[in-house]
Amino acid sequence: MVVACSGGGDSLALAVATAFEAPRASLRVAGITVDHGLQEGSAQRAAAVVTTLKNLGLDPVEGVRVQVGKAGGPEAAARTARYAALDAFADQHAAAAILLGHTADDQAETVLLGLARGSGARSLAGMAPVAGRYRRPLLDLPRADLAQAVATAGLTLWHDPHNLDPAYARVRVRQDALPALEKALGPGVAEALARTARLLRADADALDALAGQAGHAATQDEGLDCAALAALPAALRSRILRAAALAAGAPAGALAERHVAALDALVTDWHGQGPVHLPGDLRALRRYGILILDRPPTIESTRD
């Protein structure tokens, strides 16, 4: 297994716990810290984390410097670079799992951010405990408990300056929104939001499974049968339409609810309207009762 560790309290606690448990489960554990190069002294911080992980008994341990792009904003770009580095390291060492140190507080922040964006149940379900080979074993534990565990272990945790920068929406949720909710509603808001995510995840998983079955039944050679889609509940139909758009090549980050609603109108409010244009240079059109998603021909191909 691979432990991803930034040097902060959450991931250090994860490293300590994994180093303790792994030998008892006959598991080999590697460690990685990712240097995004976004702060002065980041290389020194990464070197210190590498030393700490080695002292805990993780082997091999590596600090990886990444180049952060700009697509999607600074947070998304850093996350993309970080996960690419984690995947490459795990592939190199044939790791069965990559462990991440997200906590119940992180989950609560994710749910609030999803609410603010008007997201659906899947987004409000927050981060999954298991997503492919990624594991989040600390997702039900509060951040304060993990900081105490690190202190008890005698380790010095690193405080990321970005975690205090109000330019980031997640930091504003952490510093302002959650404390305000605690003040207005009483303690336990973060735990309640994390519990809500767990409940919504079970519902979203069930709906996704049903949508997969219904989508398969509605699939024709050229596209999706509009009559079959129209007979479905909206919760299933919207999932099928979104999945079809993604499968056709629409970028997940650019595909919004308004795009899915426009696809739904082709199915449930058909009055001869023209095609719907989607991110990724896609179009959707209805032809003889079939919803077709494709890329429109270019001028050159039309001339050919």
PDB file of C-alpha atoms in Angstrom:
ATOM      1  CA  MET A   1       0.000   0.000   0.000  1.00  0.00           C
ATOM      2  CA  VAL A   2       0.992   3.634  -0.479  1.00  0.00           C
ATOM      3  CA  VAL A   3       0.449   6.333   2.138  1.00  0.00           C
ATOM      4  CA  ALA A   4       0.143   9.837   0.704  1.00  0.00           C
ATOM      5  CA  CYS A   5       1.481  12.304   3.272  1.00  0.00           C
ATOM      6  CA  SER A   6       1.728  16.076   3.063  1.00  0.00           C
ATOM      7  CA  GLY A   7       3.204  16.438   6.543  1.00  0.00           C
ATOM      8  CA  GLY A   8      -0.039  17.866   7.934  1.00  0.00           C
ATOM      9  CA  GLY A   9      -1.765  16.412  10.966  1.00  0.00           C
ATOM     10  CA  ASP A  10      -4.288  14.278   9.086  1.00  0.00           C
ATOM     11  CA  SER A  11      -1.871  12.489   6.765  1.00  0.00           C
ATOM     12  CA  LEU A  12       0.795  12.161   9.473  1.00  0.00           C
ATOM     13  CA  ALA A  13      -1.739  10.432  11.708  1.00  0.00           C
ATOM     14  CA  LEU A  14      -2.574   8.147   8.793  1.00  0.00           C
ATOM     15  CA  ALA A  15       1.123   7.330   8.320  1.00  0.00           C
ATOM     16  CA  VAL A  16       1.588   6.598  12.034  1.00  0.00           C
ATOM     17  CA  ALA A  17      -1.490   4.350  12.175  1.00  0.00           C
ATOM     18  CA  THR A  18      -0.584   2.510   8.972  1.00  0.00           C
ATOM     19  CA  ALA A  19       3.013   1.960  10.072  1.00  0.00           C
ATOM     20  CA  PHE A  20       1.656   0.430  13.296  1.00  0.00           C
ATOM     21  CA  GLU A  21      -1.001  -1.775  11.707  1.00  0.00           C
ATOM     22  CA  ALA A  22       0.720  -2.914   8.500  1.00  0.00           C
ATOM     23  CA  PRO A  23       3.202  -5.402  10.028  1.00  0.00           C
ATOM     24  CA  ARG A  24       0.377  -7.018  11.982  1.00  0.00           C
ATOM     25  CA  ALA A  25      -1.534  -7.529   8.726  1.00  0.00           C
ATOM     26  CA  SER A  26       1.579  -8.648   6.779  1.00  0.00           C
ATOM     27  CA  LEU A  27       1.330  -5.598   4.524  1.00  0.00           C
ATOM     28  CA  ARG A  28       4.173  -3.672   2.935  1.00  0.00           C
ATOM     29  CA  VAL A  29       3.747   0.099   3.017  1.00  0.00           C
ATOM     30  CA  ALA A  30       5.410   2.752   0.872  1.00  0.00           C
ATOM     31  CA  GLY A  31       5.185   6.484   1.411  1.00  0.00           C
ATOM     32  CA  ILE A  32       5.068   9.489  -0.879  1.00  0.00           C
ATOM     33  CA  THR A  33       4.920  13.235  -0.377  1.00  0.00           C
ATOM     34  CA  VAL A  34       4.134  15.525  -3.304  1.00  0.00           C
ATOM     35  CA  ASP A  35       5.913  18.861  -3.627  1.00  0.00           C
ATOM     36  CA  HIS A  36       3.727  21.189  -5.679  1.00  0.00           C
ATOM     37  CA  GLY A  37       6.440  23.848  -5.723  1.00  0.00           C
ATOM     38  CA  LEU A  38       3.918  26.564  -4.906  1.00  0.00           C
ATOM     39  CA  GLN A  39       5.515  27.849  -1.707  1.00  0.00           C
ATOM     40  CA  GLU A  40       8.944  28.947  -0.638  1.00  0.00           C
ATOM     41  CA  GLY A  41      10.733  26.142   1.162  1.00  0.00           C
ATOM     42  CA  SER A  42       8.493  23.413  -0.261  1.00  0.00           C
ATOM     43  CA  ALA A  43      11.479  21.254  -1.206  1.00  0.00           C
ATOM     44  CA  GLN A  44      12.814  21.365   2.372  1.00  0.00           C
ATOM     45  CA  ARG A  45       9.375  20.503   3.708  1.00  0.00           C
ATOM     46  CA  ALA A  46       9.142  17.518   1.352  1.00  0.00           C
ATOM     47  CA  ALA A  47      12.586  16.301   2.439  1.00  0.00           C
ATOM     48  CA  ALA A  48      11.556  16.515   6.100  1.00  0.00           C
ATOM     49  CA  VAL A  49       8.400  14.488   5.417  1.00  0.00           C
ATOM     50  CA  VAL A  50      10.439  11.848   3.603  1.00  0.00           C
ATOM     51  CA  THR A  51      12.704  11.532   6.645  1.00  0.00           C
ATOM     52  CA  THR A  52       9.699  11.238   8.976  1.00  0.00           C
ATOM     53  CA  LEU A  53       8.091   8.509   6.884  1.00  0.00           C
ATOM     54  CA  LYS A  54      11.344   6.556   6.711  1.00  0.00           C
ATOM     55  CA  ASN A  55      11.713   6.818  10.487  1.00  0.00           C
ATOM     56  CA  LEU A  56       8.202   5.377  10.841  1.00  0.00           C
ATOM     57  CA  GLY A  57       9.366   2.327   8.880  1.00  0.00           C
ATOM     58  CA  LEU A  58       7.710   3.005   5.523  1.00  0.00           C
ATOM     59  CA  ASP A  59       9.732   1.695   2.593  1.00  0.00           C
ATOM     60  CA  PRO A  60      10.247   2.840  -0.081  1.00  0.00           C
ATOM     61  CA  VAL A  61       9.619   6.542   0.493  1.00  0.00           C
ATOM     62  CA  GLU A  62       9.860   9.245  -2.130  1.00  0.00           C
ATOM     63  CA  GLY A  63       9.330  12.967  -2.451  1.00  0.00           C
ATOM     64  CA  VAL A  64       8.002  13.889  -5.896  1.00  0.00           C
ATOM     65  CA  ARG A  65       8.115  17.387  -7.384  1.00  0.00           C
ATOM     66  CA  VAL A  66       5.248  18.121  -9.787  1.00  0.00           C
ATOM     67  CA  GLN A  67       4.460  20.871 -12.251  1.00  0.00           C
ATOM     68  CA  VAL A  68       1.086  22.441 -11.493  1.00  0.00           C
ATOM     69  CA  GLY A  69      -0.869  23.725 -14.479  1.00  0.00           C
ATOM     70  CA  LYS A  70      -3.717  26.230 -14.558  1.00  0.00           C
ATOM     71  CA  ALA A  71      -6.699  24.275 -15.883  1.00  0.00           C
ATOM     72  CA  GLY A  72      -9.721  24.484 -13.580  1.00  0.00           C
ATOM     73  CA  GLY A  73      -8.138  26.932 -11.140  1.00  0.00           C
ATOM     74  CA  PRO A  74      -5.268  26.529  -8.641  1.00  0.00           C
ATOM     75  CA  GLU A  75      -6.950  23.961  -6.383  1.00  0.00           C
ATOM     76  CA  ALA A  76      -8.090  21.707  -9.225  1.00  0.00           C
ATOM     77  CA  ALA A  77      -4.757  22.009 -11.044  1.00  0.00           C
ATOM     78  CA  ALA A  78      -2.790  21.073  -7.921  1.00  0.00           C
ATOM     79  CA  ARG A  79      -5.120  18.138  -7.282  1.00  0.00           C
ATOM     80  CA  THR A  80      -4.714  16.881 -10.858  1.00  0.00           C
ATOM     81  CA  ALA A  81      -0.917  17.032 -10.615  1.00  0.00           C
ATOM     82  CA  ARG A  82      -0.925  15.383  -7.193  1.00  0.00           C
ATOM     83  CA  TYR A  83      -3.128  12.452  -8.181  1.00  0.00           C
ATOM     84  CA  ALA A  84      -1.085  11.864 -11.324  1.00  0.00           C
ATOM     85  CA  ALA A  85       2.036  11.597  -9.151  1.00  0.00           C
ATOM     86  CA  LEU A  86       0.295   9.246  -6.704  1.00  0.00           C
ATOM     87  CA  ASP A  87      -0.897   6.988  -9.515  1.00  0.00           C
ATOM     88  CA  ALA A  88       2.541   6.875 -11.130  1.00  0.00           C
ATOM     89  CA  PHE A  89       4.229   5.995  -7.815  1.00  0.00           C
ATOM     90  CA  ALA A  90       1.637   3.314  -7.052  1.00  0.00           C
ATOM     91  CA  ASP A  91       2.049   1.824 -10.528  1.00  0.00           C
ATOM     92  CA  GLN A  92       5.816   1.799 -10.141  1.00  0.00           C
ATOM     93  CA  HIS A  93       5.584  -0.211  -6.928  1.00  0.00           C
ATOM     94  CA  ALA A  94       2.547  -2.338  -7.891  1.00  0.00           C
ATOM     95  CA  ALA A  95       0.552  -1.002  -4.957  1.00  0.00           C
ATOM     96  CA  ALA A  96      -2.865  -2.474  -4.250  1.00  0.00           C
ATOM     97  CA  ALA A  97      -4.145   0.681  -2.528  1.00  0.00           C
ATOM     98  CA  ILE A  98      -3.365   4.362  -2.043  1.00  0.00           C
ATOM     99  CA  LEU A  99      -4.333   5.704   1.378  1.00  0.00           C
ATOM    100  CA  LEU A 100      -5.489   9.319   1.778  1.00  0.00           C
ATOM    101  CA  GLY A 101      -5.892  11.218   5.046  1.00  0.00           C
ATOM    102  CA  HIS A 102      -9.247  12.937   4.503  1.00  0.00           C
ATOM    103  CA  THR A 103     -11.311  13.395   7.668  1.00  0.00           C
ATOM    104  CA  ALA A 104     -14.927  13.953   8.700  1.00  0.00           C
ATOM    105  CA  ASP A 105     -14.193  17.691   8.687  1.00  0.00           C
ATOM    106  CA  ASP A 106     -13.008  17.472   5.072  1.00  0.00           C
ATOM    107  CA  GLN A 107     -16.202  15.606   4.241  1.00  0.00           C
ATOM    108  CA  ALA A 108     -18.364  18.275   5.882  1.00  0.00           C
ATOM    109  CA  GLU A 109     -16.587  20.995   3.907  1.00  0.00           C
ATOM    110  CA  THR A 110     -17.120  19.056   0.678  1.00  0.00           C
ATOM    111  CA  VAL A 111     -20.865  18.741   1.371  1.00  0.00           C
ATOM    112  CA  LEU A 112     -21.222  22.473   2.091  1.00  0.00           C
ATOM    113  CA  LEU A 113     -19.345  23.363  -1.090  1.00  0.00           C
ATOM    114  CA  GLY A 114     -21.645  21.059  -3.049  1.00  0.00           C
ATOM    115  CA  LEU A 115     -24.714  22.680  -1.492  1.00  0.00           C
ATOM    116  CA  ALA A 116     -23.449  26.135  -2.395  1.00  0.00           C
ATOM    117  CA  ARG A 117     -22.974  25.070  -6.018  1.00  0.00           C
ATOM    118  CA  GLY A 118     -26.453  23.570  -6.261  1.00  0.00           C
ATOM    119  CA  SER A 119     -25.061  20.107  -6.900  1.00  0.00           C
ATOM    120  CA  GLY A 120     -26.992  16.859  -7.013  1.00  0.00           C
ATOM    121  CA  ALA A 121     -26.990  13.857  -4.706  1.00  0.00           C
ATOM    122  CA  ARG A 122     -23.757  12.375  -6.080  1.00  0.00           C
ATOM    123  CA  SER A 123     -21.813  15.549  -5.312  1.00  0.00           C
ATOM    124  CA  LEU A 124     -23.463  15.951  -1.902  1.00  0.00           C
ATOM    125  CA  ALA A 125     -22.480  12.366  -1.114  1.00  0.00           C
ATOM    126  CA  GLY A 126     -18.976  13.753  -0.700  1.00  0.00           C
ATOM    127  CA  MET A 127     -15.819  11.711  -0.920  1.00  0.00           C
ATOM    128  CA  ALA A 128     -16.157   7.945  -1.082  1.00  0.00           C
ATOM    129  CA  PRO A 129     -14.293   5.779   1.463  1.00  0.00           C
ATOM    130  CA  VAL A 130     -13.274   3.568  -1.455  1.00  0.00           C
ATOM    131  CA  ALA A 131     -12.793   4.855  -5.013  1.00  0.00           C
ATOM    132  CA  GLY A 132     -10.900   2.393  -7.169  1.00  0.00           C
ATOM    133  CA  ARG A 133      -7.615   1.760  -5.405  1.00  0.00           C
ATOM    134  CA  TYR A 134      -7.935   4.959  -3.342  1.00  0.00           C
ATOM    135  CA  ARG A 135      -8.906   4.476   0.310  1.00  0.00           C
ATOM    136  CA  ARG A 136      -9.905   7.063   2.935  1.00  0.00           C
ATOM    137  CA  PRO A 137      -9.797   5.136   6.224  1.00  0.00           C
ATOM    138  CA  LEU A 138     -10.053   8.254   8.436  1.00  0.00           C
ATOM    139  CA  LEU A 139     -13.191   9.678   6.839  1.00  0.00           C
ATOM    140  CA  ASP A 140     -15.331   9.205   9.965  1.00  0.00           C
ATOM    141  CA  LEU A 141     -12.804  10.757  12.368  1.00  0.00           C
ATOM    142  CA  PRO A 142     -12.631  14.456  13.349  1.00  0.00           C
ATOM    143  CA  ARG A 143      -9.535  16.455  12.482  1.00  0.00           C
ATOM    144  CA  ALA A 144      -8.919  17.393  16.135  1.00  0.00           C
ATOM    145  CA  ASP A 145      -8.533  13.730  17.142  1.00  0.00           C
ATOM    146  CA  LEU A 146      -5.898  13.181  14.474  1.00  0.00           C
ATOM    147  CA  ALA A 147      -3.912  16.246  15.533  1.00  0.00           C
ATOM    148  CA  GLN A 148      -3.919  14.879  19.077  1.00  0.00           C
ATOM    149  CA  ALA A 149      -2.727  11.497  17.822  1.00  0.00           C
ATOM    150  CA  VAL A 150       0.229  13.153  16.047  1.00  0.00           C
ATOM    151  CA  ALA A 151       1.120  15.077  19.214  1.00  0.00           C
ATOM    152  CA  THR A 152       0.927  11.877  21.259  1.00  0.00           C
ATOM    153  CA  ALA A 153       3.296  10.218  18.782  1.00  0.00           C
ATOM    154  CA  GLY A 154       5.796  13.028  19.382  1.00  0.00           C
ATOM    155  CA  LEU A 155       5.795  14.235  15.781  1.00  0.00           C
ATOM    156  CA  THR A 156       5.776  17.805  14.531  1.00  0.00           C
ATOM    157  CA  LEU A 157       3.091  18.488  11.980  1.00  0.00           C
ATOM    158  CA  TRP A 158       3.332  20.971   9.126  1.00  0.00           C
ATOM    159  CA  HIS A 159       0.779  23.753   8.783  1.00  0.00           C
ATOM    160  CA  ASP A 160       0.111  24.431   5.103  1.00  0.00           C
ATOM    161  CA  PRO A 161      -0.247  28.214   4.588  1.00  0.00           C
ATOM    162  CA  HIS A 162      -2.807  27.508   1.864  1.00  0.00           C
ATOM    163  CA  ASN A 163      -5.088  26.104   4.567  1.00  0.00           C
ATOM    164  CA  LEU A 164      -5.316  29.605   6.031  1.00  0.00           C
ATOM    165  CA  ASP A 165      -5.661  31.540   2.784  1.00  0.00           C
ATOM    166  CA  PRO A 166      -9.223  32.915   2.408  1.00  0.00           C
ATOM    167  CA  ALA A 167      -8.721  33.121  -1.344  1.00  0.00           C
ATOM    168  CA  TYR A 168      -9.720  29.436  -1.409  1.00  0.00           C
ATOM    169  CA  ALA A 169     -13.419  28.576  -1.043  1.00  0.00           C
ATOM    170  CA  ARG A 170     -12.680  25.541   1.136  1.00  0.00           C
ATOM    171  CA  VAL A 171     -10.699  27.699   3.569  1.00  0.00           C
ATOM    172  CA  ARG A 172     -13.612  30.141   3.858  1.00  0.00           C
ATOM    173  CA  VAL A 173     -15.941  27.236   4.586  1.00  0.00           C
ATOM    174  CA  ARG A 174     -13.528  25.951   7.242  1.00  0.00           C
ATOM    175  CA  GLN A 175     -12.850  29.288   8.902  1.00  0.00           C
ATOM    176  CA  ASP A 176     -16.195  31.055   8.511  1.00  0.00           C
ATOM    177  CA  ALA A 177     -19.120  28.932   7.366  1.00  0.00           C
ATOM    178  CA  LEU A 178     -18.751  25.891   9.636  1.00  0.00           C
ATOM    179  CA  PRO A 179     -18.045  27.959  12.799  1.00  0.00           C
ATOM    180  CA  ALA A 180     -21.082  30.132  11.986  1.00  0.00           C
ATOM    181  CA  LEU A 181     -23.271  27.047  11.638  1.00  0.00           C
ATOM    182  CA  GLU A 182     -21.917  25.639  14.900  1.00  0.00           C
ATOM    183  CA  LYS A 183     -22.726  28.944  16.614  1.00  0.00           C
ATOM    184  CA  ALA A 184     -26.245  29.094  15.189  1.00  0.00           C
ATOM    185  CA  LEU A 185     -27.205  25.414  15.418  1.00  0.00           C
ATOM    186  CA  GLY A 186     -24.999  24.032  18.166  1.00  0.00           C
ATOM    187  CA  PRO A 187     -22.069  21.618  18.112  1.00  0.00           C
ATOM    188  CA  GLY A 188     -21.925  18.572  15.894  1.00  0.00           C
ATOM    189  CA  VAL A 189     -22.648  20.219  12.536  1.00  0.00           C
ATOM    190  CA  ALA A 190     -19.561  18.728  10.861  1.00  0.00           C
ATOM    191  CA  GLU A 191     -20.441  15.250  12.077  1.00  0.00           C
ATOM    192  CA  ALA A 192     -24.045  15.685  10.893  1.00  0.00           C
ATOM    193  CA  LEU A 193     -22.913  16.800   7.434  1.00  0.00           C
ATOM    194  CA  ALA A 194     -20.571  13.823   7.176  1.00  0.00           C
ATOM    195  CA  ARG A 195     -23.435  11.544   8.211  1.00  0.00           C
ATOM    196  CA  THR A 196     -25.629  13.140   5.540  1.00  0.00           C
ATOM    197  CA  ALA A 197     -22.950  12.348   2.963  1.00  0.00           C
ATOM    198  CA  ARG A 198     -22.954   8.686   3.990  1.00  0.00           C
ATOM    199  CA  LEU A 199     -26.739   8.452   3.647  1.00  0.00           C
ATOM    200  CA  LEU A 200     -26.796  10.254   0.310  1.00  0.00           C
ATOM    201  CA  ARG A 201     -23.992   8.061  -1.007  1.00  0.00           C
ATOM    202  CA  ALA A 202     -26.062   4.923  -0.382  1.00  0.00           C
ATOM    203  CA  ASP A 203     -29.016   6.491  -2.214  1.00  0.00           C
ATOM    204  CA  ALA A 204     -26.841   7.732  -5.084  1.00  0.00           C
ATOM    205  CA  ASP A 205     -25.228   4.302  -5.471  1.00  0.00           C
ATOM    206  CA  ALA A 206     -28.655   2.658  -5.689  1.00  0.00           C
ATOM    207  CA  LEU A 207     -29.934   5.189  -8.232  1.00  0.00           C
ATOM    208  CA  ASP A 208     -26.775   4.862 -10.327  1.00  0.00           C
ATOM    209  CA  ALA A 209     -27.197   1.077 -10.434  1.00  0.00           C
ATOM    210  CA  LEU A 210     -30.846   1.373 -11.483  1.00  0.00           C
ATOM    211  CA  ALA A 211     -29.941   4.006 -14.085  1.00  0.00           C
ATOM    212  CA  GLY A 212     -27.275   1.715 -15.512  1.00  0.00           C
ATOM    213  CA  GLN A 213     -29.810  -1.065 -16.011  1.00  0.00           C
ATOM    214  CA  ALA A 214     -32.446   1.268 -17.488  1.00  0.00           C
ATOM    215  CA  GLY A 215     -29.890   2.944 -19.752  1.00  0.00           C
ATOM    216  CA  HIS A 216     -28.780  -0.404 -21.131  1.00  0.00           C
ATOM    217  CA  ALA A 217     -32.407  -1.310 -21.893  1.00  0.00           C
ATOM    218  CA  ALA A 218     -32.980   2.041 -23.654  1.00  0.00           C
ATOM    219  CA  THR A 219     -29.860   1.828 -25.818  1.00  0.00           C
ATOM    220  CA  GLN A 220     -30.350   1.309 -29.539  1.00  0.00           C
ATOM    221  CA  ASP A 221     -27.754   0.961 -32.298  1.00  0.00           C
ATOM    222  CA  GLU A 222     -27.738   4.711 -33.051  1.00  0.00           C
ATOM    223  CA  GLY A 223     -28.476   6.130 -29.613  1.00  0.00           C
ATOM    224  CA  LEU A 224     -31.087   6.172 -26.853  1.00  0.00           C
ATOM    225  CA  ASP A 225     -34.770   5.382 -27.304  1.00  0.00           C
ATOM    226  CA  CYS A 226     -36.634   8.553 -26.314  1.00  0.00           C
ATOM    227  CA  ALA A 227     -39.909   6.768 -25.520  1.00  0.00           C
ATOM    228  CA  ALA A 228     -38.115   4.429 -23.123  1.00  0.00           C
ATOM    229  CA  LEU A 229     -36.331   7.357 -21.477  1.00  0.00           C
ATOM    230  CA  ALA A 230     -39.500   9.421 -21.152  1.00  0.00           C
ATOM    231  CA  ALA A 231     -41.184   6.602 -19.224  1.00  0.00           C
ATOM    232  CA  LEU A 232     -38.465   6.634 -16.562  1.00  0.00           C
ATOM    233  CA  PRO A 233     -38.393   8.719 -13.353  1.00  0.00           C
ATOM    234  CA  ALA A 234     -36.471  11.968 -13.786  1.00  0.00           C
ATOM    235  CA  ALA A 235     -33.792  10.847 -11.310  1.00  0.00           C
ATOM    236  CA  LEU A 236     -32.903   7.877 -13.505  1.00  0.00           C
ATOM    237  CA  ARG A 237     -33.297   9.697 -16.819  1.00  0.00           C
ATOM    238  CA  SER A 238     -30.941  12.534 -15.833  1.00  0.00           C
ATOM    239  CA  ARG A 239     -28.286  10.023 -14.801  1.00  0.00           C
ATOM    240  CA  ILE A 240     -28.592   8.158 -18.090  1.00  0.00           C
ATOM    241  CA  LEU A 241     -28.337  11.376 -20.094  1.00  0.00           C
ATOM    242  CA  ARG A 242     -25.313  12.580 -18.156  1.00  0.00           C
ATOM    243  CA  ALA A 243     -23.585   9.207 -18.524  1.00  0.00           C
ATOM    244  CA  ALA A 244     -24.312   9.197 -22.273  1.00  0.00           C
ATOM    245  CA  ALA A 245     -22.812  12.673 -22.676  1.00  0.00           C
ATOM    246  CA  LEU A 246     -19.684  11.673 -20.767  1.00  0.00           C
ATOM    247  CA  ALA A 247     -19.347   8.464 -22.780  1.00  0.00           C
ATOM    248  CA  ALA A 248     -19.586  10.522 -25.980  1.00  0.00           C
ATOM    249  CA  GLY A 249     -16.642  12.649 -24.863  1.00  0.00           C
ATOM    250  CA  ALA A 250     -18.062  15.594 -22.898  1.00  0.00           C
ATOM    251  CA  PRO A 251     -15.566  16.770 -20.230  1.00  0.00           C
ATOM    252  CA  ALA A 252     -16.930  15.988 -16.776  1.00  0.00           C
ATOM    253  CA  GLY A 253     -15.871  19.332 -15.314  1.00  0.00           C
ATOM    254  CA  ALA A 254     -17.630  21.301 -18.055  1.00  0.00           C
ATOM    255  CA  LEU A 255     -20.844  19.267 -18.253  1.00  0.00           C
ATOM    256  CA  ALA A 256     -23.357  21.233 -16.155  1.00  0.00           C
ATOM    257  CA  GLU A 257     -26.928  20.642 -15.026  1.00  0.00           C
ATOM    258  CA  ARG A 258     -28.208  23.014 -17.728  1.00  0.00           C
ATOM    259  CA  HIS A 259     -26.700  20.762 -20.391  1.00  0.00           C
ATOM    260  CA  VAL A 260     -28.438  17.702 -18.947  1.00  0.00           C
ATOM    261  CA  ALA A 261     -31.686  19.680 -18.705  1.00  0.00           C
ATOM    262  CA  ALA A 262     -31.406  20.583 -22.392  1.00  0.00           C
ATOM    263  CA  LEU A 263     -30.924  16.909 -23.259  1.00  0.00           C
ATOM    264  CA  ASP A 264     -33.941  16.062 -21.139  1.00  0.00           C
ATOM    265  CA  ALA A 265     -36.028  18.574 -23.096  1.00  0.00           C
ATOM    266  CA  LEU A 266     -35.229  16.685 -26.310  1.00  0.00           C
ATOM    267  CA  VAL A 267     -36.752  13.624 -24.658  1.00  0.00           C
ATOM    268  CA  THR A 268     -39.694  14.965 -22.645  1.00  0.00           C
ATOM    269  CA  ASP A 269     -40.530  18.289 -24.329  1.00  0.00           C
ATOM    270  CA  TRP A 270     -40.017  17.503 -27.999  1.00  0.00           C
ATOM    271  CA  HIS A 271     -41.491  20.057 -30.406  1.00  0.00           C
ATOM    272  CA  GLY A 272     -39.080  19.837 -33.309  1.00  0.00           C
ATOM    273  CA  GLN A 273     -36.277  21.897 -31.752  1.00  0.00           C
ATOM    274  CA  GLY A 274     -32.782  21.837 -33.164  1.00  0.00           C
ATOM    275  CA  PRO A 275     -29.722  20.103 -31.730  1.00  0.00           C
ATOM    276  CA  VAL A 276     -28.271  20.794 -28.280  1.00  0.00           C
ATOM    277  CA  HIS A 277     -24.603  21.738 -28.211  1.00  0.00           C
ATOM    278  CA  LEU A 278     -22.532  20.220 -25.406  1.00  0.00           C
ATOM    279  CA  PRO A 279     -18.995  20.740 -24.071  1.00  0.00           C
ATOM    280  CA  GLY A 280     -16.337  18.881 -25.992  1.00  0.00           C
ATOM    281  CA  ASP A 281     -17.680  19.974 -29.397  1.00  0.00           C
ATOM    282  CA  LEU A 282     -20.555  17.516 -29.095  1.00  0.00           C
ATOM    283  CA  ARG A 283     -24.123  17.860 -30.240  1.00  0.00           C
ATOM    284  CA  ALA A 284     -27.277  15.972 -29.340  1.00  0.00           C
ATOM    285  CA  LEU A 285     -30.227  15.689 -31.679  1.00  0.00           C
ATOM    286  CA  ARG A 286     -33.427  13.733 -31.852  1.00  0.00           C
ATOM    287  CA  ARG A 287     -34.067  11.763 -35.026  1.00  0.00           C
ATOM    288  CA  TYR A 288     -37.035   9.398 -35.501  1.00  0.00           C
ATOM    289  CA  GLY A 289     -37.454   9.001 -31.749  1.00  0.00           C
ATOM    290  CA  ILE A 290     -33.774   8.285 -31.099  1.00  0.00           C
ATOM    291  CA  LEU A 291     -31.483  10.611 -29.128  1.00  0.00           C
ATOM    292  CA  ILE A 292     -28.140  10.760 -30.895  1.00  0.00           C
ATOM    293  CA  LEU A 293     -24.940  12.252 -29.464  1.00  0.00           C
ATOM    294  CA  ASP A 294     -22.105  12.884 -31.881  1.00  0.00           C
ATOM    295  CA  ARG A 295     -19.694  15.475 -33.211  1.00  0.00           C
ATOM    296  CA  PRO A 296     -21.047  17.580 -36.070  1.00  0.00           C
ATOM    297  CA  PRO A 297     -19.181  17.263 -39.365  1.00  0.00           C
ATOM    298  CA  THR A 298     -16.665  19.966 -40.195  1.00  0.00           C
ATOM    299  CA  ILE A 299     -16.840  22.062 -43.348  1.00  0.00           C
ATOM    300  CA  GLU A 300     -13.981  20.061 -44.845  1.00  0.00           C
ATOM    301  CA  SER A 301     -15.649  16.714 -44.202  1.00  0.00           C
ATOM    302  CA  THR A 302     -18.932  18.056 -45.553  1.00  0.00           C
ATOM    303  CA  ARG A 303     -17.207  19.021 -48.811  1.00  0.00           C
ATOM    304  CA  ASP A 304     -15.654  15.593 -49.013  1.00  0.00           C
TER     305      ASP A 304
END
